Tab-separated table of C-alpha atoms and ligand atoms in Angstrom:
chain	number	residue	atom	x	y	z
A	1005	MET	CA	31.219	8.340	6.010
A	1006	LYS	CA	28.409	8.854	8.467
A	1007	GLU	CA	30.329	10.989	10.944
A	1008	TYR	CA	27.998	13.950	10.439
A	1009	TRP	CA	24.819	11.881	10.583
A	1010	SER	CA	22.459	12.020	13.519
A	1011	ARG	CA	22.175	8.872	15.632
A	1012	ARG	CA	18.652	8.435	14.320
A	1013	ILE	CA	19.727	7.959	10.717
A	1014	ARG	CA	22.908	6.083	11.557
A	1015	ASP	CA	20.699	3.368	13.049
A	1016	ALA	CA	18.031	3.469	10.337
A	1017	VAL	CA	17.428	0.561	7.954
A	1018	PRO	CA	15.587	2.214	5.051
A	1019	TYR	CA	12.904	0.639	2.904
A	1020	VAL	CA	14.121	-0.582	-0.496
A	1021	PRO	CA	11.600	0.295	-3.226
A	1022	GLY	CA	11.138	-1.929	-6.256
A	1023	GLU	CA	13.413	-1.112	-9.183
A	1024	GLN	CA	12.392	1.621	-11.644
A	1025	PRO	CA	14.541	0.578	-14.619
A	1026	ARG	CA	16.074	3.101	-17.003
A	1027	GLY	CA	17.293	2.444	-20.510
A	1028	ARG	CA	16.235	-1.082	-21.389
A	1029	THR	CA	12.477	-1.578	-21.548
A	1030	PHE	CA	11.197	-4.242	-19.222
A	1031	ILE	CA	7.755	-5.644	-18.656
A	1032	LYS	CA	7.389	-4.134	-15.220
A	1033	LEU	CA	5.503	-6.389	-12.825
A	1034	ASN	CA	7.505	-5.484	-9.696
A	1035	THR	CA	5.865	-2.509	-7.962
A	1036	ASN	CA	2.094	-3.079	-8.271
A	1037	GLU	CA	1.546	-0.070	-10.489
A	1038	CYS	CA	-1.615	-0.006	-12.575
A	1039	PRO	CA	-1.121	-1.131	-16.186
A	1040	TYR	CA	-3.719	1.372	-17.396
A	1041	ALA	CA	-3.495	5.151	-17.624
A	1042	PRO	CA	-5.481	7.199	-15.102
A	1043	SER	CA	-8.837	8.700	-16.046
A	1044	PRO	CA	-8.463	11.239	-18.890
A	1045	ARG	CA	-10.168	13.716	-16.556
A	1046	VAL	CA	-6.980	13.806	-14.472
A	1047	ALA	CA	-4.938	15.391	-17.274
A	1048	GLN	CA	-7.807	17.810	-17.993
A	1049	ALA	CA	-7.965	18.898	-14.358
A	1050	ILE	CA	-4.197	19.345	-14.103
A	1051	GLY	CA	-4.180	21.278	-17.389
A	1052	ALA	CA	-6.905	23.552	-16.079
A	1053	VAL	CA	-4.747	24.769	-13.174
A	1054	GLU	CA	-3.773	28.386	-13.922
A	1055	PRO	CA	0.041	28.509	-14.241
A	1056	GLY	CA	-0.067	31.876	-12.496
A	1057	ASP	CA	-1.648	30.196	-9.487
A	1058	LEU	CA	1.520	28.156	-9.001
A	1059	ARG	CA	3.004	31.351	-7.540
A	1060	LEU	CA	0.780	30.736	-4.569
A	1061	TYR	CA	1.048	28.041	-1.942
A	1062	PRO	CA	-1.578	25.317	-2.285
A	1063	ASP	CA	-4.424	24.793	0.195
A	1064	SER	CA	-2.572	22.994	2.992
A	1065	GLU	CA	-5.879	21.557	4.229
A	1066	CYS	CA	-6.806	20.185	0.759
A	1067	ARG	CA	-10.421	21.175	1.449
A	1068	ALA	CA	-11.934	20.483	-1.971
A	1069	LEU	CA	-10.205	17.106	-2.294
A	1070	ARG	CA	-11.231	16.088	1.222
A	1071	GLU	CA	-14.856	16.980	0.473
A	1072	THR	CA	-14.748	14.793	-2.626
A	1073	ILE	CA	-13.220	11.831	-0.775
A	1074	ALA	CA	-15.677	12.238	2.104
A	1075	GLY	CA	-18.597	12.220	-0.340
A	1076	ALA	CA	-17.370	9.012	-1.943
A	1077	PHE	CA	-17.309	7.224	1.445
A	1078	GLY	CA	-20.370	8.719	3.140
A	1079	LEU	CA	-18.155	10.605	5.602
A	1080	THR	CA	-17.484	14.299	6.239
A	1081	ALA	CA	-14.335	16.270	5.443
A	1082	ASP	CA	-13.259	16.259	9.105
A	1083	ASN	CA	-12.937	12.456	8.784
A	1084	ILE	CA	-10.323	12.821	6.027
A	1085	PHE	CA	-6.577	13.549	6.012
A	1086	VAL	CA	-4.750	13.774	2.679
A	1087	GLY	CA	-1.023	13.197	2.211
A	1088	ASN	CA	1.769	12.948	-0.311
A	1089	GLY	CA	1.218	9.248	-1.017
A	1090	SER	CA	-0.106	6.851	1.588
A	1091	ASP	CA	3.474	6.129	2.667
A	1092	GLU	CA	3.581	9.651	4.049
A	1093	VAL	CA	0.198	9.182	5.713
A	1094	LEU	CA	1.471	5.943	7.297
A	1095	ALA	CA	4.666	7.633	8.518
A	1096	PHE	CA	2.594	10.436	10.068
A	1097	ALA	CA	0.261	7.895	11.692
A	1098	PHE	CA	3.177	6.001	13.256
A	1099	GLN	CA	4.325	9.291	14.802
A	1100	ALA	CA	0.857	10.440	15.790
A	1101	PHE	CA	-0.507	7.319	17.501
A	1102	PHE	CA	2.284	5.028	18.725
A	1103	ASP	CA	4.692	5.404	21.675
A	1104	PRO	CA	8.096	3.770	22.277
A	1105	ASP	CA	7.054	2.182	25.580
A	1106	ARG	CA	3.834	0.571	24.294
A	1107	GLU	CA	4.255	-2.473	22.085
A	1108	LEU	CA	2.857	-2.206	18.586
A	1109	VAL	CA	1.792	-5.364	16.706
A	1110	PHE	CA	1.605	-6.285	13.052
A	1111	PRO	CA	1.641	-9.514	11.046
A	1112	GLN	CA	5.086	-10.973	10.402
A	1113	ILE	CA	4.586	-11.060	6.639
A	1114	SER	CA	3.208	-7.694	5.608
A	1115	TYR	CA	4.160	-4.416	3.968
A	1116	SER	CA	7.906	-4.126	4.556
A	1117	PHE	CA	7.639	-0.420	5.333
A	1118	TYR	CA	5.985	-1.111	8.740
A	1119	PRO	CA	9.141	-2.466	10.442
A	1120	VAL	CA	11.138	0.350	8.826
A	1121	TYR	CA	8.874	3.000	10.382
A	1122	ALA	CA	8.787	1.190	13.722
A	1123	ARG	CA	12.568	1.156	13.943
A	1124	TYR	CA	12.985	4.695	12.666
A	1125	PHE	CA	10.541	6.102	15.200
A	1126	GLY	CA	12.059	4.020	18.016
A	1127	LEU	CA	8.949	1.894	18.598
A	1128	LYS	CA	8.773	-1.552	20.109
A	1129	ALA	CA	7.049	-3.810	17.621
A	1130	ARG	CA	5.980	-7.426	17.860
A	1131	MET	CA	5.508	-9.367	14.657
A	1132	VAL	CA	2.694	-11.898	14.875
A	1133	PRO	CA	3.525	-15.180	13.067
A	1134	MET	CA	1.382	-16.133	10.083
A	1135	GLY	CA	-0.816	-19.200	9.834
A	1136	GLU	CA	0.512	-22.180	7.825
A	1137	ASP	CA	-1.304	-20.899	4.741
A	1138	PHE	CA	-0.003	-17.305	5.139
A	1139	SER	CA	-3.276	-16.215	6.692
A	1140	VAL	CA	-3.153	-13.366	9.218
A	1141	ASP	CA	-3.459	-14.667	12.805
A	1142	VAL	CA	-6.329	-12.528	14.069
A	1143	ALA	CA	-6.033	-13.846	17.653
A	1144	GLY	CA	-2.445	-12.589	17.746
A	1145	LEU	CA	-3.615	-9.043	16.998
A	1146	LEU	CA	-6.075	-8.817	19.913
A	1147	HIS	CA	-5.337	-6.877	23.135
A	1148	SER	CA	-2.336	-4.921	21.912
A	1149	GLN	CA	-0.786	-2.463	24.375
A	1150	GLY	CA	0.365	0.023	21.810
A	1151	GLY	CA	-1.556	-0.319	18.552
A	1152	VAL	CA	-2.228	-2.558	15.565
A	1153	VAL	CA	-1.105	-2.119	11.967
A	1154	LEU	CA	-2.610	-4.313	9.298
A	1155	ALA	CA	-2.707	-4.295	5.503
A	1156	ASN	CA	-6.043	-5.647	4.271
A	1157	PRO	CA	-5.799	-7.197	1.726
A	1158	ASN	CA	-2.334	-8.076	2.940
A	1159	ALA	CA	0.864	-7.558	0.997
A	1160	PRO	CA	2.685	-9.396	-0.451
A	1161	THR	CA	0.290	-12.331	-0.029
A	1162	GLY	CA	-2.787	-10.620	-1.520
A	1163	MET	CA	-5.013	-12.422	0.983
A	1164	GLY	CA	-7.840	-10.494	2.633
A	1165	LEU	CA	-9.564	-10.712	6.012
A	1166	PRO	CA	-13.359	-10.472	6.227
A	1167	LEU	CA	-14.849	-7.449	7.988
A	1168	GLU	CA	-15.927	-9.578	10.959
A	1169	ASP	CA	-12.234	-10.152	11.715
A	1170	ILE	CA	-11.477	-6.425	11.467
A	1171	ARG	CA	-14.382	-5.783	13.819
A	1172	ALA	CA	-13.035	-8.356	16.289
A	1173	ILE	CA	-9.616	-6.659	16.191
A	1174	LEU	CA	-11.258	-3.261	16.812
A	1175	GLU	CA	-13.385	-4.589	19.678
A	1176	ALA	CA	-10.357	-6.075	21.437
A	1177	ASN	CA	-8.204	-2.962	20.970
A	1178	ARG	CA	-10.494	-0.156	22.084
A	1179	ASP	CA	-7.701	1.711	23.888
A	1180	VAL	CA	-5.259	1.861	20.982
A	1181	VAL	CA	-5.318	2.843	17.323
A	1182	VAL	CA	-5.975	0.122	14.751
A	1183	LEU	CA	-4.529	1.188	11.400
A	1184	VAL	CA	-5.950	-0.682	8.407
A	1185	ASP	CA	-3.943	-0.048	5.239
A	1186	GLU	CA	-6.328	-0.650	2.322
A	1187	ALA	CA	-3.945	0.071	-0.555
A	1188	TYR	CA	-5.392	-2.927	-2.456
A	1189	VAL	CA	-8.993	-3.018	-1.255
A	1190	ASP	CA	-10.469	-1.979	-4.608
A	1191	PHE	CA	-9.455	-5.276	-6.230
A	1192	GLY	CA	-11.982	-7.442	-4.404
A	1193	GLY	CA	-11.570	-6.700	-0.687
A	1194	ARG	CA	-14.077	-5.216	1.766
A	1195	SER	CA	-13.321	-1.767	3.165
A	1196	ALA	CA	-13.519	-1.096	6.893
A	1197	ALA	CA	-14.362	2.573	6.189
A	1198	GLY	CA	-18.017	1.873	7.041
A	1199	LEU	CA	-16.974	1.027	10.624
A	1200	ILE	CA	-15.489	4.482	11.266
A	1201	PRO	CA	-18.647	5.920	12.912
A	1202	GLU	CA	-18.624	3.013	15.396
A	1203	TYR	CA	-14.898	2.921	16.226
A	1204	PRO	CA	-13.047	6.135	17.127
A	1205	ASN	CA	-9.814	4.085	17.231
A	1206	LEU	CA	-10.018	3.023	13.557
A	1207	LEU	CA	-7.829	4.652	10.909
A	1208	VAL	CA	-8.273	3.436	7.316
A	1209	VAL	CA	-5.598	4.390	4.767
A	1210	HIS	CA	-6.106	4.485	0.987
A	1211	THR	CA	-3.958	5.431	-2.004
A	1212	LEU	CA	-4.441	6.557	-5.599
A	1213	SER	CA	-1.283	4.663	-6.579
A	1214	LYS	CA	-2.762	1.263	-7.340
A	1215	SER	CA	-6.430	1.264	-8.382
A	1216	ARG	CA	-6.452	4.806	-9.868
A	1217	GLY	CA	-3.235	4.391	-11.842
A	1218	LEU	CA	-1.622	7.417	-10.172
A	1219	ALA	CA	1.512	6.175	-8.409
A	1220	GLY	CA	3.333	9.086	-10.049
A	1221	LEU	CA	1.014	11.747	-8.598
A	1222	ARG	CA	1.684	10.811	-4.947
A	1223	VAL	CA	-1.670	11.074	-3.219
A	1224	GLY	CA	-2.976	8.983	-0.351
A	1225	TRP	CA	-5.420	9.599	2.469
A	1226	ALA	CA	-6.546	8.465	5.896
A	1227	MET	CA	-10.141	8.182	7.112
A	1228	GLY	CA	-11.106	8.147	10.766
A	1229	HIS	CA	-12.562	9.962	13.755
A	1230	PRO	CA	-11.906	13.748	13.667
A	1231	ASP	CA	-9.618	13.412	16.710
A	1232	LEU	CA	-7.349	11.019	14.791
A	1233	ILE	CA	-7.404	13.332	11.776
A	1234	ALA	CA	-6.394	16.225	14.064
A	1235	GLY	CA	-3.456	14.095	15.309
A	1236	LEU	CA	-2.228	13.601	11.757
A	1237	ARG	CA	-2.533	17.339	11.066
A	1238	CYS	CA	-0.507	18.001	14.197
A	1239	VAL	CA	2.350	15.849	12.846
A	1240	ARG	CA	2.127	17.370	9.362
A	1241	ASP	CA	2.109	20.931	10.624
A	1242	SER	CA	5.135	20.165	12.774
A	1243	ILE	CA	7.102	19.096	9.679
A	1244	ASN	CA	5.742	20.476	6.375
A	1245	SER	CA	2.317	22.061	6.024
A	1246	TYR	CA	2.197	21.940	2.216
A	1247	THR	CA	2.608	18.275	1.389
A	1248	LEU	CA	0.261	18.237	-1.633
A	1249	ASP	CA	0.879	20.616	-4.512
A	1250	ARG	CA	-1.859	22.277	-6.547
A	1251	LEU	CA	-1.513	19.893	-9.495
A	1252	ALA	CA	-1.770	16.813	-7.292
A	1253	GLN	CA	-4.858	18.149	-5.516
A	1254	ALA	CA	-6.599	18.917	-8.820
A	1255	GLY	CA	-5.659	15.594	-10.445
A	1256	ALA	CA	-6.599	13.529	-7.407
A	1257	GLN	CA	-10.022	15.109	-7.193
A	1258	ALA	CA	-10.734	14.330	-10.865
A	1259	ALA	CA	-9.582	10.730	-10.409
A	1260	ILE	CA	-11.926	10.144	-7.486
A	1261	GLU	CA	-14.853	11.784	-9.275
A	1262	ASP	CA	-14.534	9.484	-12.307
A	1263	VAL	CA	-16.132	6.491	-10.617
A	1264	ASP	CA	-17.048	4.636	-13.833
A	1265	TYR	CA	-13.490	4.732	-15.120
A	1266	PHE	CA	-12.172	3.550	-11.759
A	1267	ARG	CA	-14.597	0.622	-11.588
A	1268	GLU	CA	-13.746	-0.464	-15.120
A	1269	THR	CA	-10.008	-0.352	-14.388
A	1270	CYS	CA	-10.450	-2.546	-11.308
A	1271	ARG	CA	-12.677	-4.975	-13.227
A	1272	ARG	CA	-10.086	-5.397	-15.976
A	1273	VAL	CA	-7.233	-5.938	-13.510
A	1274	MET	CA	-9.240	-8.532	-11.577
A	1275	ALA	CA	-10.221	-10.408	-14.760
A	1276	THR	CA	-6.566	-10.519	-15.872
A	1277	ARG	CA	-5.528	-11.614	-12.377
A	1278	GLU	CA	-7.843	-14.628	-12.411
A	1279	ARG	CA	-6.764	-15.650	-15.912
A	1280	THR	CA	-3.091	-15.337	-14.951
A	1281	ALA	CA	-3.598	-17.317	-11.747
A	1282	ARG	CA	-5.165	-20.207	-13.668
A	1283	GLY	CA	-2.333	-20.056	-16.236
A	1284	LEU	CA	0.339	-20.223	-13.537
A	1285	GLU	CA	-1.440	-23.096	-11.801
A	1286	ALA	CA	-1.520	-24.967	-15.113
A	1287	LEU	CA	2.285	-24.637	-15.155
A	1288	GLY	CA	2.458	-26.278	-11.712
A	1289	CYS	CA	2.846	-23.110	-9.643
A	1290	GLN	CA	1.199	-22.559	-6.277
A	1291	VAL	CA	-0.773	-19.291	-6.288
A	1292	LEU	CA	-2.296	-17.755	-3.158
A	1293	PRO	CA	-5.897	-16.511	-3.473
A	1294	SER	CA	-5.508	-12.795	-4.241
A	1295	GLN	CA	-7.784	-9.825	-3.594
A	1296	ALA	CA	-5.100	-7.452	-4.855
A	1297	ASN	CA	-3.498	-6.362	-8.134
A	1298	PHE	CA	-0.730	-8.929	-7.769
A	1299	LEU	CA	-0.234	-12.647	-7.235
A	1300	PHE	CA	2.030	-14.348	-4.705
A	1301	VAL	CA	3.458	-17.368	-6.468
A	1302	ARG	CA	5.740	-20.297	-5.710
A	1303	CYS	CA	7.231	-22.718	-8.229
A	1304	PRO	CA	7.743	-25.974	-6.290
A	1305	GLY	CA	11.319	-27.188	-6.492
A	1306	ARG	CA	12.628	-23.813	-7.682
A	1307	GLU	CA	14.233	-21.048	-5.666
A	1308	GLY	CA	12.403	-17.734	-5.934
A	1309	LYS	CA	15.655	-15.897	-6.662
A	1310	ASP	CA	16.443	-18.250	-9.541
A	1311	VAL	CA	13.067	-17.674	-11.203
A	1312	LEU	CA	13.402	-13.919	-10.529
A	1313	ASP	CA	16.776	-13.844	-12.343
A	1314	GLN	CA	15.540	-15.928	-15.262
A	1315	LEU	CA	12.507	-13.694	-15.711
A	1316	ARG	CA	14.784	-10.666	-15.655
A	1317	GLN	CA	16.938	-12.183	-18.408
A	1318	ARG	CA	13.750	-12.438	-20.438
A	1319	GLY	CA	12.936	-8.784	-19.799
A	1320	ILE	CA	10.357	-9.239	-17.035
A	1321	LEU	CA	10.712	-7.679	-13.576
A	1322	VAL	CA	8.902	-9.157	-10.573
A	1323	ARG	CA	9.524	-8.777	-6.814
A	1324	TRP	CA	11.361	-11.186	-4.513
A	1325	TRP	CA	12.420	-10.991	-0.831
A	1326	SER	CA	15.372	-12.791	0.777
A	1327	ASP	CA	13.439	-13.352	4.047
A	1328	PRO	CA	13.634	-17.181	4.391
A	1329	ALA	CA	9.917	-17.342	5.278
A	1330	ILE	CA	9.020	-16.204	1.745
A	1331	SER	CA	12.227	-16.687	-0.275
A	1332	GLN	CA	10.599	-19.381	-2.424
A	1333	TRP	CA	7.915	-16.930	-3.468
A	1334	LEU	CA	7.587	-14.171	-6.048
A	1335	ARG	CA	5.167	-11.297	-6.077
A	1336	ILE	CA	3.940	-10.672	-9.599
A	1337	SER	CA	1.962	-7.478	-10.318
A	1338	ILE	CA	-0.953	-7.725	-12.736
A	1339	GLY	CA	-0.161	-6.000	-16.033
A	1340	THR	CA	-2.121	-5.887	-19.271
A	1341	ASP	CA	-3.355	-9.140	-20.794
A	1342	GLY	CA	-0.496	-8.970	-23.296
A	1343	GLU	CA	2.098	-8.515	-20.543
A	1344	MET	CA	0.675	-11.441	-18.578
A	1345	ASP	CA	0.737	-13.632	-21.710
A	1346	ALA	CA	4.436	-12.794	-22.020
A	1347	LEU	CA	4.908	-13.706	-18.341
A	1348	LEU	CA	3.118	-17.051	-18.755
A	1349	CYS	CA	5.181	-17.803	-21.853
A	1350	ALA	CA	8.448	-17.006	-20.026
A	1351	MET	CA	7.391	-19.042	-16.986
A	1352	GLY	CA	6.601	-21.971	-19.277
A	1353	GLU	CA	10.137	-21.806	-20.701
A	1354	ILE	CA	11.762	-21.415	-17.278
A	1355	LEU	CA	9.816	-24.318	-15.814
A	1356	GLY	CA	10.604	-26.412	-18.891
A	1357	GLN	CA	7.147	-26.938	-20.285
B	869	PLP	C1	1.802	0.580	-2.424
B	869	PLP	C2	1.478	0.523	-0.976
B	869	PLP	C3	1.423	1.675	-0.208
B	869	PLP	C4	2.018	2.984	-0.680
B	869	PLP	O1	1.287	3.678	-1.516
B	869	PLP	P1	1.674	5.165	-1.920
B	869	PLP	O2	0.374	5.855	-1.788
B	869	PLP	O3	2.155	5.049	-3.327
B	869	PLP	O4	2.717	5.706	-0.993
B	869	PLP	C5	0.980	1.595	1.097
B	869	PLP	N1	0.654	0.404	1.644
B	869	PLP	C6	0.753	-0.734	0.951
B	869	PLP	C7	0.397	-2.024	1.616
B	869	PLP	C8	1.175	-0.702	-0.373
B	869	PLP	O5	1.334	-1.836	-1.037
């Protein structure tokens, strides 16, 4: 019974995360986690935290971690906001920069958390239809009254926009915030972070969850003009000043410092992605060009839900949405080469080849 619930949560339609199975072991290709462990330096850094220091609150400003991130992007610490996963950073940004009476825009097919936030925070949002080929309609994102939210590369399609398009969106939205969610940029996309000095309305959001193999640590960050960063701090300090614990701050810093390990992880995932895409195409599947750590795949003549269920019976989890615009499609995260061989084998059986 919801009789004690506030009106806000009575009307909420929460995000549904991908399944984290317990008991039976699945090949887990449903939540875009990294198949490889994080840099060994992460465990060292976490182990080096003095247990006695856990008595004390962490640095709410995450100064050391922000310095490290700033250094990696040629920015300064006052361009950086760190949060408990980029989902938290996104939720703070929706509260910091968008108003109920100014219409926000985002692509119709995108990260399914955006409409959840928009509804929860009482915002008017317009979804811009996709092109025939699932491309983002850049013209539809120009001249927004209230703000623009965009995942680049996009999810769940994996398709990326070139920086010229991001620049065009920024130019035509000078009075509102343009939020570019770059959760997948390290797998072949181009980051807009270099445009931050030119555009005070640009906020770029990154996460350690995908390319650094740290979905379990919960660290994400935003990069932008110091005034935007101050807006995010205002939201945080109105809710919970200590969003990142000491262990997460130490581990995140080590992960970002280990650039060689990070690059090698991304290279391996991208190589496996291309091999898997060719394998699926050989089975007759349609595969969108991906700049992410997943593939968006359709098996002509088969319902997405049917293939999803048959993969599950064979011990493989992938992601499917009931939205009719994409219900024929599956999003398949890139695992290890061995896991993707198992996927290709199962798909061959399911498709009768
Ligand atoms: C995975 C994902 C996130 C969330 O990342 P966390 O840092 O784990 O909260 C944000 N945006 C997109 C588009 C994602 O796919």
